[in-house]
Short mmCIF file of C-alpha atoms and ligand atoms in Angstrom, two decimals:
data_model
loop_
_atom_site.label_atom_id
_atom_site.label_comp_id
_atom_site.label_asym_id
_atom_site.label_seq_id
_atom_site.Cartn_x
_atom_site.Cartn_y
_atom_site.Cartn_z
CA UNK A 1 63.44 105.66 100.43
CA UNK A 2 65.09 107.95 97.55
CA UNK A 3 68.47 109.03 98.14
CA UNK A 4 70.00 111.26 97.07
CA UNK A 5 67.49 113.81 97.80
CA UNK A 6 68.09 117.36 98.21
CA UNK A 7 65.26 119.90 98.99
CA UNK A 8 68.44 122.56 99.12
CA UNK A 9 71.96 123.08 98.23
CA UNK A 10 74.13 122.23 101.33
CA UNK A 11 74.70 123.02 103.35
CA UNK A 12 71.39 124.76 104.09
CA UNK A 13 70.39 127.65 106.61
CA UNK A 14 70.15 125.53 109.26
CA UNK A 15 73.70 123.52 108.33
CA UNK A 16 75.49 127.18 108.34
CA UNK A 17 73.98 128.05 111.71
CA UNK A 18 75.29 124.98 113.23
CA UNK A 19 78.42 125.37 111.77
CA UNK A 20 79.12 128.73 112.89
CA UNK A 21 78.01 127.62 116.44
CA UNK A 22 80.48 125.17 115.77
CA UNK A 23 83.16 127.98 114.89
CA UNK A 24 82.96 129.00 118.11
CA UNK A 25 82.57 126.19 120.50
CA UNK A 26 84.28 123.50 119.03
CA UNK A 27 88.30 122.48 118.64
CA UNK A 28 89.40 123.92 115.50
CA UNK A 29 91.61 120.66 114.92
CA UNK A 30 88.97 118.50 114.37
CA UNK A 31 89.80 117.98 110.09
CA UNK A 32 85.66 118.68 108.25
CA UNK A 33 85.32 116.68 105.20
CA UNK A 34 82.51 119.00 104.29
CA UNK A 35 79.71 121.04 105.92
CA UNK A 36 77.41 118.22 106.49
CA UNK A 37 75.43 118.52 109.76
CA UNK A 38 73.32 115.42 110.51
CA UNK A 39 69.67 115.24 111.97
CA UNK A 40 69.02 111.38 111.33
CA UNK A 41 70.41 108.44 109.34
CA UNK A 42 68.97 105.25 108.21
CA UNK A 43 70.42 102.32 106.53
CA UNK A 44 72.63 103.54 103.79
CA UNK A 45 70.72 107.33 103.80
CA UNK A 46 72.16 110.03 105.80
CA UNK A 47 69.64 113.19 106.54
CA UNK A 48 70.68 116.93 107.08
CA UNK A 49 68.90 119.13 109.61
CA UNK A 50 67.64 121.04 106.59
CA UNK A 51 66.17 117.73 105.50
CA UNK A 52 68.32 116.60 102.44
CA UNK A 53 69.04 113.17 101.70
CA UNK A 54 72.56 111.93 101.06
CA UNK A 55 73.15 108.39 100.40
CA UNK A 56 76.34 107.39 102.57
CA UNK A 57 79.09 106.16 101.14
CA UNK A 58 81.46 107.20 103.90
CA UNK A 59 79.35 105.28 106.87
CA UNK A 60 81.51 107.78 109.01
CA UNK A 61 84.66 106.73 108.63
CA UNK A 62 84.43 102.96 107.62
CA UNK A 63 81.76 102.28 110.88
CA UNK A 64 78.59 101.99 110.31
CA UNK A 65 78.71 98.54 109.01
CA UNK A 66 75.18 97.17 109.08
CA UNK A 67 73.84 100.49 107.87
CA UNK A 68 72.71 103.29 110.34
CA UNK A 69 70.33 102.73 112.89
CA UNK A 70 69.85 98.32 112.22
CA UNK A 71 66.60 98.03 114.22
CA UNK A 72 68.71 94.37 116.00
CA UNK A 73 71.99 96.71 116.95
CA UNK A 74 69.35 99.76 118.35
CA UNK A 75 67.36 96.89 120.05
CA UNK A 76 70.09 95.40 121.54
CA UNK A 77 71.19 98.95 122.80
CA UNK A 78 67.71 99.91 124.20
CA UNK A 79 67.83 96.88 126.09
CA UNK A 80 71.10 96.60 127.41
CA UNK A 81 70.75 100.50 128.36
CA UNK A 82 67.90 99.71 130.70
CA UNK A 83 69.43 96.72 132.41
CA UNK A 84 73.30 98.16 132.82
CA UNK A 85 75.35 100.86 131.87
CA UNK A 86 78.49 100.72 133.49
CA UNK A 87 79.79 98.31 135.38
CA UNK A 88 83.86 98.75 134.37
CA UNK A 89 84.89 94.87 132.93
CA UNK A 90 88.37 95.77 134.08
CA UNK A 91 87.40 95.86 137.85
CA UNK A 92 84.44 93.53 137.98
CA UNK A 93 83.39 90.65 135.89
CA UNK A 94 80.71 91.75 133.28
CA UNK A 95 79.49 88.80 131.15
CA UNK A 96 78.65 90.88 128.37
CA UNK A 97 82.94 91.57 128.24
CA UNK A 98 83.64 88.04 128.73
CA UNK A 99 81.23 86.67 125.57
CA UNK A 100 82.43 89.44 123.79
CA UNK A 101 85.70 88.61 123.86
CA UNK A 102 85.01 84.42 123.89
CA UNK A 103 83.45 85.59 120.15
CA UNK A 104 85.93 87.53 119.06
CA UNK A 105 88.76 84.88 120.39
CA UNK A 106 86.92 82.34 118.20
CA UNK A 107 86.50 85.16 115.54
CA UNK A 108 90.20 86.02 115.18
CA UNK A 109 92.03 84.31 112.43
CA UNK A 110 94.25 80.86 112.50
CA UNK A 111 93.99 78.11 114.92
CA UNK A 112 95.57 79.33 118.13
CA UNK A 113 93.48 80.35 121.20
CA UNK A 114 93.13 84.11 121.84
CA UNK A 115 92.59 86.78 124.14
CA UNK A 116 90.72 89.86 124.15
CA UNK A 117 91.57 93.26 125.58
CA UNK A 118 88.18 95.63 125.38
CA UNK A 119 88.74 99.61 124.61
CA UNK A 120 87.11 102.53 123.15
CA UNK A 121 88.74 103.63 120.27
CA UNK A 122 90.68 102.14 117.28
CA UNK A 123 94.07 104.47 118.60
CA UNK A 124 93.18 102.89 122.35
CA UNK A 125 93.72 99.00 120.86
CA UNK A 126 96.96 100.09 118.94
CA UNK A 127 98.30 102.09 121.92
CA UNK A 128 97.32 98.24 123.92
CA UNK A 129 99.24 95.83 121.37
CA UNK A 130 102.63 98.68 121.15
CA UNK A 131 102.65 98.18 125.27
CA UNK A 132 102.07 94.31 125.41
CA UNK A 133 104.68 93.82 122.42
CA UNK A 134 107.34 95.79 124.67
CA UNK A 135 106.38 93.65 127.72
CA UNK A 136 106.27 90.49 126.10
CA UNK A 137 108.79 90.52 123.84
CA UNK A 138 111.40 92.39 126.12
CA UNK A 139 112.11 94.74 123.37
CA UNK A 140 111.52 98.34 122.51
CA UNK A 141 111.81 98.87 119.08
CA UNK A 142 109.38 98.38 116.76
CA UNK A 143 108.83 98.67 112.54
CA UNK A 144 105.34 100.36 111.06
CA UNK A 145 105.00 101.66 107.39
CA UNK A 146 105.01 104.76 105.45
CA UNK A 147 101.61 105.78 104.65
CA UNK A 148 100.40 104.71 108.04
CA UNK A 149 97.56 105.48 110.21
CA UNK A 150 97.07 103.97 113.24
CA UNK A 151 95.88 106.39 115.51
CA UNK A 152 96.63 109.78 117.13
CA UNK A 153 97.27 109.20 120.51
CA UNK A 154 101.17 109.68 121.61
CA UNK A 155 102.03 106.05 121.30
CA UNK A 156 99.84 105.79 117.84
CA UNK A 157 101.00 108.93 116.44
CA UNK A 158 104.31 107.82 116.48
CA UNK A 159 103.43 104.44 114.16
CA UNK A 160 101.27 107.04 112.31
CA UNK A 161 103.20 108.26 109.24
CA UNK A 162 100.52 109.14 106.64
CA UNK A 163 100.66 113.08 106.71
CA UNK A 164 103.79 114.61 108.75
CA UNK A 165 101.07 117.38 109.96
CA UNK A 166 100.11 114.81 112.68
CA UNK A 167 103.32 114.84 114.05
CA UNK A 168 104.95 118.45 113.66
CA UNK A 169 104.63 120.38 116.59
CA UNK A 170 104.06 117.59 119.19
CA UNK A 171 107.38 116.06 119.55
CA UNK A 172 108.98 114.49 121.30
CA UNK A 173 106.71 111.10 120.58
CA UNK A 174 107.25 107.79 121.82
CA UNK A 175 110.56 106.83 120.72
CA UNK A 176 111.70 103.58 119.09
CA UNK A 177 109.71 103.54 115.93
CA UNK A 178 111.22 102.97 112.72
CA UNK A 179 109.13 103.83 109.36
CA UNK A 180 109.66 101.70 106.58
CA UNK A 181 107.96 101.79 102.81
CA UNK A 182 104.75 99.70 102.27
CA UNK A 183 104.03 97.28 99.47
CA UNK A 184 102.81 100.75 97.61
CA UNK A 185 102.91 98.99 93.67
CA UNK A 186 101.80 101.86 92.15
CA UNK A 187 104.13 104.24 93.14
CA UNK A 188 106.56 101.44 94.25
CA UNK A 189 109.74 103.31 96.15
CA UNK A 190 112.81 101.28 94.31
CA UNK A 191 111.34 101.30 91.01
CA UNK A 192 110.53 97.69 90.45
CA UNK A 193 107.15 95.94 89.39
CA UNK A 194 105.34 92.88 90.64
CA UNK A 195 106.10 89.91 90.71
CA UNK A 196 109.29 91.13 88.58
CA UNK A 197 110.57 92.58 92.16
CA UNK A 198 110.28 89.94 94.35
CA UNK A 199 108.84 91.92 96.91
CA UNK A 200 111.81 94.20 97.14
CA UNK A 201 110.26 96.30 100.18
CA UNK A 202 110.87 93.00 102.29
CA UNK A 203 114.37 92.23 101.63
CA UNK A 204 115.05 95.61 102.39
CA UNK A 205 113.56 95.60 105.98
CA UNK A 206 115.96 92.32 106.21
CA UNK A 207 118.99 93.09 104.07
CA UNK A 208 119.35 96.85 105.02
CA UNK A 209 117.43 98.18 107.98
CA UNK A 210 118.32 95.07 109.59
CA UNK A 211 121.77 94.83 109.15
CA UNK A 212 122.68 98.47 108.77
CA UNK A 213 120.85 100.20 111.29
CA UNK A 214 118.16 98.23 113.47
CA UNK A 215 119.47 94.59 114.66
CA UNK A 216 116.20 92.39 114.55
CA UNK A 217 116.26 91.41 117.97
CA UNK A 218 115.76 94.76 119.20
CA UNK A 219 112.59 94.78 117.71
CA UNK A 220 109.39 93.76 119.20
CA UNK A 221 106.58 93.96 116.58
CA UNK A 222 106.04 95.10 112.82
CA UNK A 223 102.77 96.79 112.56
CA UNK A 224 100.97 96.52 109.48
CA UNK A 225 97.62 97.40 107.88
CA UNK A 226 97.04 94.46 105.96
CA UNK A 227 95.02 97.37 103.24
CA UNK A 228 96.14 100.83 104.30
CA UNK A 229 93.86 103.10 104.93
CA UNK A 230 94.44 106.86 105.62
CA UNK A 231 97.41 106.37 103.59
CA UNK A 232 95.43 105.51 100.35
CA UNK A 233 93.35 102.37 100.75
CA UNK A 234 96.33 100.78 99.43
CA UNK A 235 96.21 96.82 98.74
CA UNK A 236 99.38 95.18 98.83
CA UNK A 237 100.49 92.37 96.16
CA UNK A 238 99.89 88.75 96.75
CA UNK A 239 102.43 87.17 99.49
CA UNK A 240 103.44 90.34 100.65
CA UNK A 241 101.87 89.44 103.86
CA UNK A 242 103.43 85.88 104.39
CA UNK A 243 106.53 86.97 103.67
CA UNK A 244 106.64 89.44 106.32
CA UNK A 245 105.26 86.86 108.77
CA UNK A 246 108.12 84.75 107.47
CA UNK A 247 110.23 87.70 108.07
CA UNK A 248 109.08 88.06 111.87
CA UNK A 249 109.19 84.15 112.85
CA UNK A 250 112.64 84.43 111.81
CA UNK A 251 113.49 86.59 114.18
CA UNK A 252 111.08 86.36 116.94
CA UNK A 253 109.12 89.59 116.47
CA UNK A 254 105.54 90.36 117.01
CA UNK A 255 102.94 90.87 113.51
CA UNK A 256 100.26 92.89 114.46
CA UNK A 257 97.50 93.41 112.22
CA UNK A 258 95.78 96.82 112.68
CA UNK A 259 92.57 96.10 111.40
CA UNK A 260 91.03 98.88 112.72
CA UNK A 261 89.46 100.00 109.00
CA UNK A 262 89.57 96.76 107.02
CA UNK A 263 87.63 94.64 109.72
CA UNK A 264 84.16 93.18 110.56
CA UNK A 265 83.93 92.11 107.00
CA UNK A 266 84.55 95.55 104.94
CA UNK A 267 86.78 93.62 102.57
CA UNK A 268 84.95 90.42 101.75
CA UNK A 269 86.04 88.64 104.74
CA UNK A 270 85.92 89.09 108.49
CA UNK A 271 89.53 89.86 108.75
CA UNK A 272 91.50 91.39 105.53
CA UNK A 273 94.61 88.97 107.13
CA UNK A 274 92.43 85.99 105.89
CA UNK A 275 93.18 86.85 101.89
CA UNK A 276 96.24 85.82 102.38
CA UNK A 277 95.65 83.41 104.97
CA UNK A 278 98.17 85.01 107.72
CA UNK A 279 97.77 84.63 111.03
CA UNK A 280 98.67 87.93 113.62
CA UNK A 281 99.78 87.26 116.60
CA UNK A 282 98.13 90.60 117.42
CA UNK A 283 95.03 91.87 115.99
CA UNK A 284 93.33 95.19 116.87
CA UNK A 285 89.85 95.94 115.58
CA UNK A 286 87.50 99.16 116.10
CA UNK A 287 85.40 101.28 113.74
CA UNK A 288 82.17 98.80 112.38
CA UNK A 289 82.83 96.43 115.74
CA UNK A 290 79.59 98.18 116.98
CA UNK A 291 77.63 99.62 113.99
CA UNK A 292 78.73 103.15 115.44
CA UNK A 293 79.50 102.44 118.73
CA UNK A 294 82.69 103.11 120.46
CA UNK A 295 84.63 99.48 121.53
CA UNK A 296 87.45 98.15 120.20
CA UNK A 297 90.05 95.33 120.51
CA UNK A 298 93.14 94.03 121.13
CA UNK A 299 93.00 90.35 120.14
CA UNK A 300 96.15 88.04 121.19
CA UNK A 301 97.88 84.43 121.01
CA UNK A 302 97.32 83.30 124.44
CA UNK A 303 100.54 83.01 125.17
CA UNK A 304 101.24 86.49 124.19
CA UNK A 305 99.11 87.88 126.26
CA UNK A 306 101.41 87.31 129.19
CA UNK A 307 100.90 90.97 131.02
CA UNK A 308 99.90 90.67 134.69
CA UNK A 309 97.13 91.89 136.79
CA UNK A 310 97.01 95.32 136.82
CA UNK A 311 99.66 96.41 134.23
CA UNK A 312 96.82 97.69 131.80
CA UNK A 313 93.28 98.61 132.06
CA UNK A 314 90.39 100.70 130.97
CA UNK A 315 87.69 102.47 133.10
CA UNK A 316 85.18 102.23 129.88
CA UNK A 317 86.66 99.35 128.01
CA UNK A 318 84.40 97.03 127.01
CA UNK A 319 81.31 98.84 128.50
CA UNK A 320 78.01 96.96 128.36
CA UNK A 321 76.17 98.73 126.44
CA UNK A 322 78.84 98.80 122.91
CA UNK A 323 79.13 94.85 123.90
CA UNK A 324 75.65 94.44 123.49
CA UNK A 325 76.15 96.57 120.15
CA UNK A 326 78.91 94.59 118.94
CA UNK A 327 76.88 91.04 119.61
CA UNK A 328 74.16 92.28 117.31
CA UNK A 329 76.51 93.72 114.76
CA UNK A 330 78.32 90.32 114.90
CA UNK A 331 75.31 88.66 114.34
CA UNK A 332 73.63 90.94 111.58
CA UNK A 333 76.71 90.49 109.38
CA UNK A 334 76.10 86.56 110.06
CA UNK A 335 72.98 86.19 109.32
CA UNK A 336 72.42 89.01 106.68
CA UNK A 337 75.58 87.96 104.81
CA UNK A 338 76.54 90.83 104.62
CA UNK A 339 80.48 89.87 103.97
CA UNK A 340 79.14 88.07 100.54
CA UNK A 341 77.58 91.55 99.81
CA UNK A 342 80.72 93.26 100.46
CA UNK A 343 82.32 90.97 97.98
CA UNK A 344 80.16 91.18 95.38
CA UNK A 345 78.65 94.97 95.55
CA UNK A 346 82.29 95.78 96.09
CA UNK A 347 83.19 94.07 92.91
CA UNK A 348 80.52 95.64 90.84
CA UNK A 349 81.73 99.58 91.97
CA UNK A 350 85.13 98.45 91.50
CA UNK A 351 84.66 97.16 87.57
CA UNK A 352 82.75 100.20 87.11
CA UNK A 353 85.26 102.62 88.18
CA UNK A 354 88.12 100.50 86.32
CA UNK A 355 85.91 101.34 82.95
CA UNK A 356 85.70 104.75 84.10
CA UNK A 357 89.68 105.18 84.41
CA UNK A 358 90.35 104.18 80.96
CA UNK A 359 88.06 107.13 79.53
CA UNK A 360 89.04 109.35 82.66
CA UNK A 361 92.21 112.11 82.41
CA UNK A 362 92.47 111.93 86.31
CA UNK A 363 92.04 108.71 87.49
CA UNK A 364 95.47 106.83 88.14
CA UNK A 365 94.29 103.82 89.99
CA UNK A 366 91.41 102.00 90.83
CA UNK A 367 91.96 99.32 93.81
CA UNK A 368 90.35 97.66 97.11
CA UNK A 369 89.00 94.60 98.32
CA UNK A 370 84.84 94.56 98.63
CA UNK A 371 83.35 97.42 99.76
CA UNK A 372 86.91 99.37 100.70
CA UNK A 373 87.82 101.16 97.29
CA UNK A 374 90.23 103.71 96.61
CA UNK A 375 90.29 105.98 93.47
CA UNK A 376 93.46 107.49 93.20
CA UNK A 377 93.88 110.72 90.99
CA UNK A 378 96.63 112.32 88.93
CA UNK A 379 97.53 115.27 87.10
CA UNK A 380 99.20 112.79 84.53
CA UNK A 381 98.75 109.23 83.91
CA UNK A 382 102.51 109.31 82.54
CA UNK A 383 103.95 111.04 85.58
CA UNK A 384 101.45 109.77 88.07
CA UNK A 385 101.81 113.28 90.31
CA UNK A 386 99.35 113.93 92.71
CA UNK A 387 96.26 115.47 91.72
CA UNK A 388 95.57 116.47 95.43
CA UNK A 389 92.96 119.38 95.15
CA UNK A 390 91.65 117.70 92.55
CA UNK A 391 90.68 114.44 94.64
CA UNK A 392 89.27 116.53 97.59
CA UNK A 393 87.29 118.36 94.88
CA UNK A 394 85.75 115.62 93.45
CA UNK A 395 84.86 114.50 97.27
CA UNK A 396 82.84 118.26 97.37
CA UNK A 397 81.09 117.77 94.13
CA UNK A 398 79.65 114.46 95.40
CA UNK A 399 78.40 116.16 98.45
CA UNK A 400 76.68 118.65 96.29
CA UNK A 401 74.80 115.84 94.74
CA UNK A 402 74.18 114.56 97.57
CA UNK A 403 76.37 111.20 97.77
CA UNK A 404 78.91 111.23 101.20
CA UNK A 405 82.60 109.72 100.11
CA UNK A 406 85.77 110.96 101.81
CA UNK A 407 89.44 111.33 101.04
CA UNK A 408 92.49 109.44 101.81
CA UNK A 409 96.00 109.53 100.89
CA UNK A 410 97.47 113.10 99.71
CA UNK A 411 95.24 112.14 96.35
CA UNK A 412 92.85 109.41 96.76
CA UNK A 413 89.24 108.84 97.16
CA UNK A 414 87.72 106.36 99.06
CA UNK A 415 84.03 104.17 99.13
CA UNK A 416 83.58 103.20 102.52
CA UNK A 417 80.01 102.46 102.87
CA UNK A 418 77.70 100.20 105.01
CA UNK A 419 78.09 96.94 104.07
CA UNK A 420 74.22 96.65 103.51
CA UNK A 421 74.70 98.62 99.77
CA UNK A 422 72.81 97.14 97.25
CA UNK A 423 73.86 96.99 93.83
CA UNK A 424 71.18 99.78 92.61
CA UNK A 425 73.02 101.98 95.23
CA UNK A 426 76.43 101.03 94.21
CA UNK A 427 75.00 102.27 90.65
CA UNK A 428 73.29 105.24 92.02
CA UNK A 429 76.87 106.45 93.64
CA UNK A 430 79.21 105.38 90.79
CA UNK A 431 77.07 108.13 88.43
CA UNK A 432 77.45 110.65 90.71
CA UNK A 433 81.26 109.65 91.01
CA UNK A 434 81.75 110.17 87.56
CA UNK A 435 79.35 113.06 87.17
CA UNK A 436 81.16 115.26 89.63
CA UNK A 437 84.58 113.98 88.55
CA UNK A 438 83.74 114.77 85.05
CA UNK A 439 82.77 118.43 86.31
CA UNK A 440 86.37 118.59 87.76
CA UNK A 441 87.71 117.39 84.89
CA UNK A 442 86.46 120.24 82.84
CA UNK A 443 86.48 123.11 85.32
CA UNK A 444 89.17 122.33 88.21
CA UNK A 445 88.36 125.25 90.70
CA UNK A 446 89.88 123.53 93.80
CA UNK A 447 88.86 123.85 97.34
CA UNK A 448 92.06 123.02 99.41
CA UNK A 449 93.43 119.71 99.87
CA UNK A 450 92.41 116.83 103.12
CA UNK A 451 94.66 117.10 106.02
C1 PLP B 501 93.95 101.45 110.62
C2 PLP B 501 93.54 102.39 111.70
N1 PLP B 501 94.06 102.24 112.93
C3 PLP B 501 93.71 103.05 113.94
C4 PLP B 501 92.83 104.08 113.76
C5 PLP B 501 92.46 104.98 114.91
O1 PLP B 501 91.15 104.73 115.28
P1 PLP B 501 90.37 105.79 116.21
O2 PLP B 501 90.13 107.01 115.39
O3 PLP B 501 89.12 105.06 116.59
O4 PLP B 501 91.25 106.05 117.38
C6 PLP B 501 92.27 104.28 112.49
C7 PLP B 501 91.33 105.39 112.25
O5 PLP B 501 91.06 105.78 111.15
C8 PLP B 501 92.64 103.41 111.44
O6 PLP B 501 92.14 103.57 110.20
#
């Protein structure tokens, strides 16, 4: 199938109808990358309902991991959906929420025996791990990162610190959250440079916050994107990540890795904790758990998982039908090696777009880890400020010819498709990258910035 392929400019008559339908029925908060209404998707193509053909680079939001539609994940859906469709695996015992979560037990990185907590949404396994660190740990505080995203319920909106808009105007939040810079090298917050700075942004969690402000055994958990996401698709320098489990053995406090974006293989590996070999003691996953379909999970030590009967729950947690979706998602990435992919299509993009910066006035920084790639752009490579309508422009121009990407950070773009991309794709979406960033380049008529 040829993608892209557009029969008209979007969005099309049909697009604007929806969309003004959409004006008036639908919360004006939700954020619209672009006006992109969707008929059908397949694989790595994404169809409009005026029949144009994007190829998907987005996979709506970092999801659709094994490519829209895999005939094993709809299979396993048809099926389940005619035997069971809700049962509720909090009140009742569902097998398909117990082998789920024996898989992803065995699944979760390091040694120790795990277990699972089912939910709906990435924000629903982050608001899961804040509550059991409290309970476990007996404290309330607890450290996340600038640059943040880890939801936007009350309890995940207040770890959440990548745009303050998600905040303003709904305080107060849950209290006892302290924000603290991440491992952010290229715009690094005291000036330093790896390895030169011997991880600086540590010391100062233990040599300031914790002395000055914050005594460590108030805290319950750190909670870390081991890549972060919304705030950049930012990877962190090596041993960043051991040293803050160091940091949190020392002092008895909980790591939780919220790999809500990076999981299910988008960097390379199952779990983005396992390039740097760290084991959470809390791990929440989401987004390409089910190809598209909404579970997610709270993954913990055994012995963490110490809550009680009854102290938390979900009605739809777990349901059978995004099990059965997650077993054959599981199972395609197996068998279709679609992790190796990651790795190596990843790699491919990512060398391209580093030869692209050098020629490029805009591009500042080039990063990721397999198929999760960030483009950052600047006004000036010597000043490195923000080029932020010029990033969401470039993300416009792509959906004009016809490839899907979104933004992240205040200036960043990000790849985010299926893992299933093949290297022609990869190819296919790189030219248009650089064909719409070159029209920006020469003629920056912005649109308004992302969220
Ligand atoms: C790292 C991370 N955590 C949590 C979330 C929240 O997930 P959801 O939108 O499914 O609630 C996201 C969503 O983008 C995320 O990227």
């Amino acid at each position: 199938m040829q993608v892209p392929y557009l029969v008209t400019p979007p969005p099309g008559p049909r697009a604007r109808a929806i969309l003004a339908r959409s004006d008036r029925a639908v919360t004006p908060s939700l954020p619209r990358a672009y006006p992109l209404a969707v008929r059908r998707a397949q694989g790595t193509m994404v169809e409009d309902v005026d029949g144009n053909r994007f190829l998907d680079c987005a996979a709506g939001i970092a999801v659709c991991s094994t490519g829209h539609c895999h005939p094993r994940v709809v299979q396993a859906v048809q099926e389940q959906a005619a035997r069971l469709l809700h049962i509720c695996g909090a009140d009742f015992y569902d097998p398909l929420y117990v082998a789920l979560a024996e898989r992803l037990g065995r699944l979760a990185p390091g040694n120790n025996s795990k277990k699972v907590f089912l939910g709906n949404s990435g924000a629903e396994a982050v608001e899961a791990a804040f509550k059991l660190a409290r309970y476990h740990t007996g404290r309330s505080q607890v450290i996340a990162f600038l640059g943040a995203f880890h939801g936007r319920t009350m309890g995940a909106v207040s770890l959440t610190a990548s745009s303050a808009r998600y905040k303003q105007d709904f305080r107060p939040l849950v209290s006892g959250v302290t924000h603290v810079p991440y491992a952010y090298c290229y715009r690094c917050n005291y000036n330093l440079a790896y390895p030169g700075c011997n991880l600086a942004c540590v010391d100062y969690i233990e040599n300031e916050l914790f002395t000055r402000s914050l005594a460590p055994e108030e805290v319950a958990a750190i909670f870390v994107e081991p890549v972060q996401g919304e705030g950049g698709y930012i990877v962190p320098p090596p041993n960043w990540l051991s040293r803050l489990r160091a940091l949190c053995d020392r002092y008895g406090i909980l790591l939780v890795a919220d790999e809500v974006q990076t999981g299910i293989g988008r960097t390379g590996k199952m779990w983005a904790v396992e390039h740097w070999e760290v084991e959470p003691d809390i791990l929440c996953s989401a987004k390409a758990l089910a190809s598209g379909l909404p579970v997610s999970a709270m993954i913990a030590r055994d012995e963490v998982m110490s809550w009680p009967s009854g102290t938390h729950g979900s009605t739809f947690g777990g349901n059978p039908v995004c099990c059965a979706a997650a077993q054959a998602t599981l199972d395609v990435i197996e068998e279709e090696r679609l992790m190796d992919n990651a790795a190596r299509v990843g790699a491919r993009l990512m060398n391209n777009l580093r030869e692209l910066a050098a020629e490029s006035r805009l591009i500042g920084d080039v990063r990721g880890l397999g198929l999760m790639i960030g483009v950052e752009l600047v006004k000036d490579k010597e000043t490195r400020a923000r080029a932020r309508k010029e990033a969401n422009q470039v993300v416009q121009e792509c959906f004009k010819r016809g490839l899907l990407l979104l933004p992240c950070g205040p200036n960043s773009v990000r790849f985010s498709p299926p893992l299933i991309l093949t290297e022609a794709e990869a190819d296919t979406a790189f030219a248009i990258f650089a064909e719409a960033l070159a029209e920006v380049e020469n003629d920056p008529g912005c649109e308004g910035e992302w969220p």
